[in-house]
Amino acid sequence: MRRSIDDLRTFYGEPTGALVRRMLARRLDDAWGEAAGCDVLGIGYATPWLGGFVGARRVIAAMPGGQGAEQWAAAGRNRTVLVDDKRLPFAAGTFDRILLVHALEEADDPLALLTEAVRALAPAGRIILATAARGGLWARAETTPFGHGRPFTRSQLERLVREVGLEPAAWSQALYVPPWRPMLPLADGLEQIGRWVFPGAAGLIMLEASRQSYARVRPQGLAQAVLAARPSLTPAPVSGGAGHAARAGHPPMGAARKRP
């Protein structure tokens, strides 16, 4: 059973939730901060981050029925829709960017949900899955939304996206600070050293993926330079042939922003 919209709203209004908002926003801003002319869909509880996609043409928040919905306005109009996450009410190929947050962990059928998300993804579109990390302390903290449902490992997310015809392009982790209020002031410092000192302690894992048919074009010019310049946020591993992030033609998560 999904966490209710009231629980999620309350959590993200507290100091611990504010920290999560900031840490994930930093990663998303690096990856997709400029989305000029793009149609963007958030699935699950993504509204705390949807306002950060600069220049997007249209932004919609799809909230699963088991969770409930809240009003979220963009450009003065409500942009929230209550959905059946196994049958999204969008035409095929509608969205250039799709973000899933608090979506997969408590889904009755994660594969069915992701299949629907991919159906709504444009041919050259990109998708980011943000989920609780199985090995992190946040997945064990029932006082946070990450302590409910099924957490994931990176390899599990990679298998999941491949099952629906996507190819992993890049990945990242966040929330190295334990989910205890006295530790929150240390969050920024722990984010800097966490991936080197205790990578398995991250509370949040993010995987970016795109369609396989678009995973064979090697990047030129700036895209290659970005991959070399920002090794701290890692392209996905190679399963054969050239590296996924290179073949996708997109910078890895956390690379310098560039217009799509």
PDB file of C-alpha atoms in Angstrom:
ATOM      1  CA  MET A   1       0.000   0.000   0.000  1.00  0.00           C
ATOM      2  CA  ARG A   2       1.329   3.422  -0.959  1.00  0.00           C
ATOM      3  CA  ARG A   3       2.115   6.187   1.483  1.00  0.00           C
ATOM      4  CA  SER A   4      -0.693   8.727   1.457  1.00  0.00           C
ATOM      5  CA  ILE A   5      -0.331  12.152  -0.078  1.00  0.00           C
ATOM      6  CA  ASP A   6      -0.760  13.642   3.401  1.00  0.00           C
ATOM      7  CA  ASP A   7       2.206  11.660   4.739  1.00  0.00           C
ATOM      8  CA  LEU A   8       4.384  12.694   1.812  1.00  0.00           C
ATOM      9  CA  ARG A   9       3.412  16.354   2.058  1.00  0.00           C
ATOM     10  CA  THR A  10       4.111  16.367   5.780  1.00  0.00           C
ATOM     11  CA  PHE A  11       7.523  14.707   5.363  1.00  0.00           C
ATOM     12  CA  TYR A  12       8.685  17.163   2.702  1.00  0.00           C
ATOM     13  CA  GLY A  13       7.584  20.066   4.880  1.00  0.00           C
ATOM     14  CA  GLU A  14       9.926  18.973   7.683  1.00  0.00           C
ATOM     15  CA  PRO A  15      13.715  19.538   7.943  1.00  0.00           C
ATOM     16  CA  THR A  16      14.560  15.983   6.909  1.00  0.00           C
ATOM     17  CA  GLY A  17      12.304  16.210   3.861  1.00  0.00           C
ATOM     18  CA  ALA A  18      13.709  19.621   2.965  1.00  0.00           C
ATOM     19  CA  LEU A  19      17.168  18.064   2.911  1.00  0.00           C
ATOM     20  CA  VAL A  20      15.990  15.304   0.567  1.00  0.00           C
ATOM     21  CA  ARG A  21      14.437  17.914  -1.705  1.00  0.00           C
ATOM     22  CA  ARG A  22      17.690  19.837  -1.884  1.00  0.00           C
ATOM     23  CA  MET A  23      19.954  16.855  -2.458  1.00  0.00           C
ATOM     24  CA  LEU A  24      17.832  15.336  -5.214  1.00  0.00           C
ATOM     25  CA  ALA A  25      17.222  18.751  -6.791  1.00  0.00           C
ATOM     26  CA  ARG A  26      20.983  19.210  -7.067  1.00  0.00           C
ATOM     27  CA  ARG A  27      21.348  15.961  -9.015  1.00  0.00           C
ATOM     28  CA  LEU A  28      18.367  16.675 -11.253  1.00  0.00           C
ATOM     29  CA  ASP A  29      19.521  20.214 -11.948  1.00  0.00           C
ATOM     30  CA  ASP A  30      22.880  18.868 -13.079  1.00  0.00           C
ATOM     31  CA  ALA A  31      21.258  16.279 -15.321  1.00  0.00           C
ATOM     32  CA  TRP A  32      18.158  18.020 -16.694  1.00  0.00           C
ATOM     33  CA  GLY A  33      18.173  21.556 -15.307  1.00  0.00           C
ATOM     34  CA  GLU A  34      17.424  23.070 -18.697  1.00  0.00           C
ATOM     35  CA  ALA A  35      14.532  21.429 -20.497  1.00  0.00           C
ATOM     36  CA  ALA A  36      13.729  24.133 -23.047  1.00  0.00           C
ATOM     37  CA  GLY A  37      10.769  23.162 -25.213  1.00  0.00           C
ATOM     38  CA  CYS A  38      10.362  19.769 -23.515  1.00  0.00           C
ATOM     39  CA  ASP A  39       7.217  18.114 -22.218  1.00  0.00           C
ATOM     40  CA  VAL A  40       7.961  16.753 -18.726  1.00  0.00           C
ATOM     41  CA  LEU A  41       6.037  14.145 -16.712  1.00  0.00           C
ATOM     42  CA  GLY A  42       6.522  13.357 -13.038  1.00  0.00           C
ATOM     43  CA  ILE A  43       5.142  10.045 -11.753  1.00  0.00           C
ATOM     44  CA  GLY A  44       4.649   9.227  -8.075  1.00  0.00           C
ATOM     45  CA  TYR A  45       5.405  12.197  -5.848  1.00  0.00           C
ATOM     46  CA  ALA A  46       7.619  14.363  -8.030  1.00  0.00           C
ATOM     47  CA  THR A  47       6.101  17.815  -7.460  1.00  0.00           C
ATOM     48  CA  PRO A  48       8.895  19.038  -5.148  1.00  0.00           C
ATOM     49  CA  TRP A  49      11.247  18.898  -8.172  1.00  0.00           C
ATOM     50  CA  LEU A  50       9.116  19.549 -11.242  1.00  0.00           C
ATOM     51  CA  GLY A  51       9.374  23.320 -10.936  1.00  0.00           C
ATOM     52  CA  GLY A  52      13.122  23.114 -11.526  1.00  0.00           C
ATOM     53  CA  PHE A  53      12.950  22.188 -15.207  1.00  0.00           C
ATOM     54  CA  VAL A  54      13.804  25.526 -16.784  1.00  0.00           C
ATOM     55  CA  GLY A  55      12.054  26.388 -20.032  1.00  0.00           C
ATOM     56  CA  ALA A  56       9.866  23.280 -20.186  1.00  0.00           C
ATOM     57  CA  ARG A  57       6.903  23.646 -22.516  1.00  0.00           C
ATOM     58  CA  ARG A  58       4.554  21.574 -20.367  1.00  0.00           C
ATOM     59  CA  VAL A  59       4.954  19.892 -16.971  1.00  0.00           C
ATOM     60  CA  ILE A  60       2.440  17.380 -15.548  1.00  0.00           C
ATOM     61  CA  ALA A  61       2.408  15.503 -12.234  1.00  0.00           C
ATOM     62  CA  ALA A  62       0.784  12.047 -12.392  1.00  0.00           C
ATOM     63  CA  MET A  63      -0.061  10.755  -8.913  1.00  0.00           C
ATOM     64  CA  PRO A  64      -1.127   7.106  -8.418  1.00  0.00           C
ATOM     65  CA  GLY A  65      -4.593   6.422  -7.089  1.00  0.00           C
ATOM     66  CA  GLY A  66      -3.356   4.516  -4.053  1.00  0.00           C
ATOM     67  CA  GLN A  67      -1.382   7.571  -2.989  1.00  0.00           C
ATOM     68  CA  GLY A  68      -3.848  10.338  -3.717  1.00  0.00           C
ATOM     69  CA  ALA A  69      -3.238  13.678  -5.387  1.00  0.00           C
ATOM     70  CA  GLU A  70      -2.629  17.247  -4.350  1.00  0.00           C
ATOM     71  CA  GLN A  71      -3.069  20.385  -6.373  1.00  0.00           C
ATOM     72  CA  TRP A  72       0.117  21.608  -8.004  1.00  0.00           C
ATOM     73  CA  ALA A  73       0.061  24.630 -10.244  1.00  0.00           C
ATOM     74  CA  ALA A  74       2.381  25.654 -13.075  1.00  0.00           C
ATOM     75  CA  ALA A  75       1.799  28.856 -15.026  1.00  0.00           C
ATOM     76  CA  GLY A  76      -1.310  29.446 -12.929  1.00  0.00           C
ATOM     77  CA  ARG A  77      -3.028  26.180 -13.846  1.00  0.00           C
ATOM     78  CA  ASN A  78      -3.377  22.919 -11.937  1.00  0.00           C
ATOM     79  CA  ARG A  79      -1.048  20.342 -13.477  1.00  0.00           C
ATOM     80  CA  THR A  80      -1.877  17.303 -11.339  1.00  0.00           C
ATOM     81  CA  VAL A  81      -3.776  14.250 -12.521  1.00  0.00           C
ATOM     82  CA  LEU A  82      -4.797  11.191 -10.486  1.00  0.00           C
ATOM     83  CA  VAL A  83      -3.882   8.051 -12.443  1.00  0.00           C
ATOM     84  CA  ASP A  84      -4.009   4.283 -12.517  1.00  0.00           C
ATOM     85  CA  ASP A  85      -0.285   3.567 -12.702  1.00  0.00           C
ATOM     86  CA  LYS A  86      -0.924   0.515 -14.894  1.00  0.00           C
ATOM     87  CA  ARG A  87      -2.843   2.587 -17.476  1.00  0.00           C
ATOM     88  CA  LEU A  88      -1.523   6.119 -17.755  1.00  0.00           C
ATOM     89  CA  PRO A  89      -3.946   8.494 -19.537  1.00  0.00           C
ATOM     90  CA  PHE A  90      -1.381   9.825 -22.023  1.00  0.00           C
ATOM     91  CA  ALA A  91      -0.851   9.161 -25.704  1.00  0.00           C
ATOM     92  CA  ALA A  92       2.213   7.202 -26.756  1.00  0.00           C
ATOM     93  CA  GLY A  93       5.346   9.303 -27.191  1.00  0.00           C
ATOM     94  CA  THR A  94       3.956  12.366 -25.387  1.00  0.00           C
ATOM     95  CA  PHE A  95       6.837  13.276 -23.046  1.00  0.00           C
ATOM     96  CA  ASP A  96      10.482  14.145 -23.642  1.00  0.00           C
ATOM     97  CA  ARG A  97      11.458  13.745 -19.975  1.00  0.00           C
ATOM     98  CA  ILE A  98       9.881  11.446 -17.356  1.00  0.00           C
ATOM     99  CA  LEU A  99      10.854  11.481 -13.695  1.00  0.00           C
ATOM    100  CA  LEU A 100       9.759   8.754 -11.264  1.00  0.00           C
ATOM    101  CA  VAL A 101      10.072   9.512  -7.534  1.00  0.00           C
ATOM    102  CA  HIS A 102       8.289   7.464  -4.834  1.00  0.00           C
ATOM    103  CA  ALA A 103       6.767   5.548  -7.723  1.00  0.00           C
ATOM    104  CA  LEU A 104       8.391   2.143  -8.122  1.00  0.00           C
ATOM    105  CA  GLU A 105       8.972   1.197  -4.477  1.00  0.00           C
ATOM    106  CA  GLU A 106       5.307   0.838  -3.566  1.00  0.00           C
ATOM    107  CA  ALA A 107       3.889  -0.072  -6.963  1.00  0.00           C
ATOM    108  CA  ASP A 108       1.885  -3.314  -7.067  1.00  0.00           C
ATOM    109  CA  ASP A 109       3.639  -4.115 -10.345  1.00  0.00           C
ATOM    110  CA  PRO A 110       6.797  -2.016 -10.966  1.00  0.00           C
ATOM    111  CA  LEU A 111       7.280  -3.552 -14.405  1.00  0.00           C
ATOM    112  CA  ALA A 112       3.756  -2.610 -15.505  1.00  0.00           C
ATOM    113  CA  LEU A 113       4.233   0.931 -14.226  1.00  0.00           C
ATOM    114  CA  LEU A 114       7.529   1.346 -16.036  1.00  0.00           C
ATOM    115  CA  THR A 115       6.086  -0.181 -19.206  1.00  0.00           C
ATOM    116  CA  GLU A 116       3.391   2.494 -19.190  1.00  0.00           C
ATOM    117  CA  ALA A 117       5.958   5.218 -18.547  1.00  0.00           C
ATOM    118  CA  VAL A 118       8.017   4.027 -21.514  1.00  0.00           C
ATOM    119  CA  ARG A 119       4.918   3.993 -23.722  1.00  0.00           C
ATOM    120  CA  ALA A 120       4.438   7.680 -22.907  1.00  0.00           C
ATOM    121  CA  LEU A 121       8.112   8.479 -23.590  1.00  0.00           C
ATOM    122  CA  ALA A 122       9.069  10.150 -26.854  1.00  0.00           C
ATOM    123  CA  PRO A 123      11.410   8.181 -29.167  1.00  0.00           C
ATOM    124  CA  ALA A 124      14.416  10.324 -28.162  1.00  0.00           C
ATOM    125  CA  GLY A 125      13.143  10.848 -24.616  1.00  0.00           C
ATOM    126  CA  ARG A 126      14.979  10.302 -21.358  1.00  0.00           C
ATOM    127  CA  ILE A 127      13.778   8.896 -18.056  1.00  0.00           C
ATOM    128  CA  ILE A 128      15.170   9.057 -14.515  1.00  0.00           C
ATOM    129  CA  LEU A 129      14.208   6.569 -11.825  1.00  0.00           C
ATOM    130  CA  ALA A 130      14.863   7.794  -8.285  1.00  0.00           C
ATOM    131  CA  THR A 131      14.339   5.104  -5.637  1.00  0.00           C
ATOM    132  CA  ALA A 132      15.361   4.140  -2.142  1.00  0.00           C
ATOM    133  CA  ALA A 133      18.730   2.361  -2.178  1.00  0.00           C
ATOM    134  CA  ARG A 134      18.576  -1.143  -0.760  1.00  0.00           C
ATOM    135  CA  GLY A 135      21.838  -0.919   1.183  1.00  0.00           C
ATOM    136  CA  GLY A 136      21.280   2.525   2.679  1.00  0.00           C
ATOM    137  CA  LEU A 137      20.086   3.551   6.125  1.00  0.00           C
ATOM    138  CA  TRP A 138      17.146   5.480   4.676  1.00  0.00           C
ATOM    139  CA  ALA A 139      15.519   2.250   3.478  1.00  0.00           C
ATOM    140  CA  ARG A 140      15.433   1.128   7.131  1.00  0.00           C
ATOM    141  CA  ALA A 141      13.908   4.330   8.493  1.00  0.00           C
ATOM    142  CA  GLU A 142      10.134   3.944   8.589  1.00  0.00           C
ATOM    143  CA  THR A 143       9.796   7.587   9.621  1.00  0.00           C
ATOM    144  CA  THR A 144      10.673   8.518   6.022  1.00  0.00           C
ATOM    145  CA  PRO A 145       8.946   7.526   2.742  1.00  0.00           C
ATOM    146  CA  PHE A 146      12.107   5.624   1.778  1.00  0.00           C
ATOM    147  CA  GLY A 147      11.499   3.103   4.551  1.00  0.00           C
ATOM    148  CA  HIS A 148       8.357   1.720   2.915  1.00  0.00           C
ATOM    149  CA  GLY A 149       7.928  -0.607  -0.027  1.00  0.00           C
ATOM    150  CA  ARG A 150      10.804  -2.274  -1.861  1.00  0.00           C
ATOM    151  CA  PRO A 151      14.183  -0.523  -2.153  1.00  0.00           C
ATOM    152  CA  PHE A 152      16.372  -1.226  -5.183  1.00  0.00           C
ATOM    153  CA  THR A 153      19.981  -1.810  -6.073  1.00  0.00           C
ATOM    154  CA  ARG A 154      21.602  -0.357  -9.162  1.00  0.00           C
ATOM    155  CA  SER A 155      21.675  -3.754 -10.895  1.00  0.00           C
ATOM    156  CA  GLN A 156      17.976  -4.300 -10.175  1.00  0.00           C
ATOM    157  CA  LEU A 157      17.104  -0.960 -11.767  1.00  0.00           C
ATOM    158  CA  GLU A 158      19.284  -1.749 -14.768  1.00  0.00           C
ATOM    159  CA  ARG A 159      17.517  -5.079 -15.287  1.00  0.00           C
ATOM    160  CA  LEU A 160      14.140  -3.396 -14.906  1.00  0.00           C
ATOM    161  CA  VAL A 161      14.767  -0.736 -17.545  1.00  0.00           C
ATOM    162  CA  ARG A 162      16.181  -3.288 -19.965  1.00  0.00           C
ATOM    163  CA  GLU A 163      13.024  -5.382 -19.603  1.00  0.00           C
ATOM    164  CA  VAL A 164      10.998  -2.466 -20.974  1.00  0.00           C
ATOM    165  CA  GLY A 165      13.343  -1.744 -23.881  1.00  0.00           C
ATOM    166  CA  LEU A 166      15.474   1.009 -22.375  1.00  0.00           C
ATOM    167  CA  GLU A 167      19.230   1.165 -22.007  1.00  0.00           C
ATOM    168  CA  PRO A 168      20.886   2.497 -18.827  1.00  0.00           C
ATOM    169  CA  ALA A 169      22.800   5.677 -19.632  1.00  0.00           C
ATOM    170  CA  ALA A 170      24.020   7.050 -16.292  1.00  0.00           C
ATOM    171  CA  TRP A 171      23.555   6.684 -12.573  1.00  0.00           C
ATOM    172  CA  SER A 172      24.164   8.546  -9.348  1.00  0.00           C
ATOM    173  CA  GLN A 173      23.597   8.282  -5.592  1.00  0.00           C
ATOM    174  CA  ALA A 174      22.690  10.747  -2.842  1.00  0.00           C
ATOM    175  CA  LEU A 175      21.733  10.973   0.842  1.00  0.00           C
ATOM    176  CA  TYR A 176      24.870   9.683   2.505  1.00  0.00           C
ATOM    177  CA  VAL A 177      23.900  11.373   5.758  1.00  0.00           C
ATOM    178  CA  PRO A 178      21.944   9.093   8.128  1.00  0.00           C
ATOM    179  CA  PRO A 179      18.237  10.016   8.458  1.00  0.00           C
ATOM    180  CA  TRP A 180      18.676  11.409  11.969  1.00  0.00           C
ATOM    181  CA  ARG A 181      18.029  15.085  12.644  1.00  0.00           C
ATOM    182  CA  PRO A 182      21.198  15.678  14.726  1.00  0.00           C
ATOM    183  CA  MET A 183      23.231  14.509  11.694  1.00  0.00           C
ATOM    184  CA  LEU A 184      21.518  16.694   9.084  1.00  0.00           C
ATOM    185  CA  PRO A 185      23.945  19.644   9.427  1.00  0.00           C
ATOM    186  CA  LEU A 186      26.695  17.281   8.214  1.00  0.00           C
ATOM    187  CA  ALA A 187      24.835  16.415   5.012  1.00  0.00           C
ATOM    188  CA  ASP A 188      26.791  18.593   2.573  1.00  0.00           C
ATOM    189  CA  GLY A 189      30.138  17.349   3.783  1.00  0.00           C
ATOM    190  CA  LEU A 190      29.037  13.726   3.704  1.00  0.00           C
ATOM    191  CA  GLU A 191      27.718  14.141   0.166  1.00  0.00           C
ATOM    192  CA  GLN A 192      31.185  15.228  -0.934  1.00  0.00           C
ATOM    193  CA  ILE A 193      33.060  12.295   0.584  1.00  0.00           C
ATOM    194  CA  GLY A 194      30.368   9.630   0.779  1.00  0.00           C
ATOM    195  CA  ARG A 195      30.790   8.159  -2.683  1.00  0.00           C
ATOM    196  CA  TRP A 196      34.483   7.570  -1.981  1.00  0.00           C
ATOM    197  CA  VAL A 197      34.451   6.586   1.706  1.00  0.00           C
ATOM    198  CA  PHE A 198      31.173   4.654   2.141  1.00  0.00           C
ATOM    199  CA  PRO A 199      29.345   4.368  -1.205  1.00  0.00           C
ATOM    200  CA  GLY A 200      27.076   1.618   0.088  1.00  0.00           C
ATOM    201  CA  ALA A 201      25.530   3.978   2.638  1.00  0.00           C
ATOM    202  CA  ALA A 202      23.708   6.156   0.081  1.00  0.00           C
ATOM    203  CA  GLY A 203      19.983   6.366   0.754  1.00  0.00           C
ATOM    204  CA  LEU A 204      18.878   7.285  -2.759  1.00  0.00           C
ATOM    205  CA  ILE A 205      19.859   5.828  -6.112  1.00  0.00           C
ATOM    206  CA  MET A 206      19.100   7.409  -9.490  1.00  0.00           C
ATOM    207  CA  LEU A 207      19.287   5.753 -12.891  1.00  0.00           C
ATOM    208  CA  GLU A 208      18.881   7.549 -16.200  1.00  0.00           C
ATOM    209  CA  ALA A 209      17.868   5.557 -19.268  1.00  0.00           C
ATOM    210  CA  SER A 210      16.856   6.087 -22.884  1.00  0.00           C
ATOM    211  CA  ARG A 211      15.571   3.924 -25.701  1.00  0.00           C
ATOM    212  CA  GLN A 212      17.970   1.320 -27.069  1.00  0.00           C
ATOM    213  CA  SER A 213      17.552   2.564 -30.610  1.00  0.00           C
ATOM    214  CA  TYR A 214      19.037   5.870 -29.484  1.00  0.00           C
ATOM    215  CA  ALA A 215      21.906   4.245 -27.608  1.00  0.00           C
ATOM    216  CA  ARG A 216      24.203   3.735 -30.578  1.00  0.00           C
ATOM    217  CA  VAL A 217      25.191   7.273 -31.520  1.00  0.00           C
ATOM    218  CA  ARG A 218      28.576   8.224 -30.128  1.00  0.00           C
ATOM    219  CA  PRO A 219      28.706  11.802 -28.777  1.00  0.00           C
ATOM    220  CA  GLN A 220      30.740  14.443 -30.519  1.00  0.00           C
ATOM    221  CA  GLY A 221      32.465  17.583 -29.291  1.00  0.00           C
ATOM    222  CA  LEU A 222      31.032  18.911 -26.041  1.00  0.00           C
ATOM    223  CA  ALA A 223      29.314  15.651 -25.057  1.00  0.00           C
ATOM    224  CA  GLN A 224      32.643  13.810 -25.126  1.00  0.00           C
ATOM    225  CA  ALA A 225      34.313  16.566 -23.143  1.00  0.00           C
ATOM    226  CA  VAL A 226      31.587  16.462 -20.507  1.00  0.00           C
ATOM    227  CA  LEU A 227      32.010  12.723 -20.045  1.00  0.00           C
ATOM    228  CA  ALA A 228      35.729  13.160 -19.483  1.00  0.00           C
ATOM    229  CA  ALA A 229      35.387  16.191 -17.253  1.00  0.00           C
ATOM    230  CA  ARG A 230      32.909  14.849 -14.692  1.00  0.00           C
ATOM    231  CA  PRO A 231      33.900  11.288 -13.700  1.00  0.00           C
ATOM    232  CA  SER A 232      32.346  11.633 -10.233  1.00  0.00           C
ATOM    233  CA  LEU A 233      28.863  10.821 -11.558  1.00  0.00           C
ATOM    234  CA  THR A 234      29.281   7.634 -13.399  1.00  0.00           C
ATOM    235  CA  PRO A 235      28.136   6.467 -16.850  1.00  0.00           C
ATOM    236  CA  ALA A 236      26.389   3.106 -16.700  1.00  0.00           C
ATOM    237  CA  PRO A 237      28.562  -0.018 -17.186  1.00  0.00           C
ATOM    238  CA  VAL A 238      29.141  -1.608 -20.552  1.00  0.00           C
ATOM    239  CA  SER A 239      27.277  -4.778 -21.421  1.00  0.00           C
ATOM    240  CA  GLY A 240      28.893  -5.032 -24.836  1.00  0.00           C
ATOM    241  CA  GLY A 241      30.171  -2.542 -27.373  1.00  0.00           C
ATOM    242  CA  ALA A 242      30.667   1.139 -26.568  1.00  0.00           C
ATOM    243  CA  GLY A 243      29.704   2.635 -23.192  1.00  0.00           C
ATOM    244  CA  HIS A 244      26.010   3.356 -22.685  1.00  0.00           C
ATOM    245  CA  ALA A 245      26.372   7.012 -21.761  1.00  0.00           C
ATOM    246  CA  ALA A 246      28.621   7.625 -24.738  1.00  0.00           C
ATOM    247  CA  ARG A 247      26.295   5.811 -27.098  1.00  0.00           C
ATOM    248  CA  ALA A 248      23.254   7.673 -25.853  1.00  0.00           C
ATOM    249  CA  GLY A 249      24.689  11.032 -26.763  1.00  0.00           C
ATOM    250  CA  HIS A 250      23.696  12.438 -23.357  1.00  0.00           C
ATOM    251  CA  PRO A 251      26.029  13.567 -20.562  1.00  0.00           C
ATOM    252  CA  PRO A 252      26.001  11.468 -17.394  1.00  0.00           C
ATOM    253  CA  MET A 253      23.874  12.530 -14.441  1.00  0.00           C
ATOM    254  CA  GLY A 254      25.623  15.401 -12.764  1.00  0.00           C
ATOM    255  CA  ALA A 255      27.377  16.591 -15.909  1.00  0.00           C
ATOM    256  CA  ALA A 256      27.273  20.237 -16.906  1.00  0.00           C
ATOM    257  CA  ARG A 257      23.849  21.322 -18.113  1.00  0.00           C
ATOM    258  CA  LYS A 258      23.214  21.751 -21.805  1.00  0.00           C
ATOM    259  CA  ARG A 259      20.069  22.316 -23.755  1.00  0.00           C
ATOM    260  CA  PRO A 260      18.429  19.189 -25.133  1.00  0.00           C
TER     261      PRO A 260
END
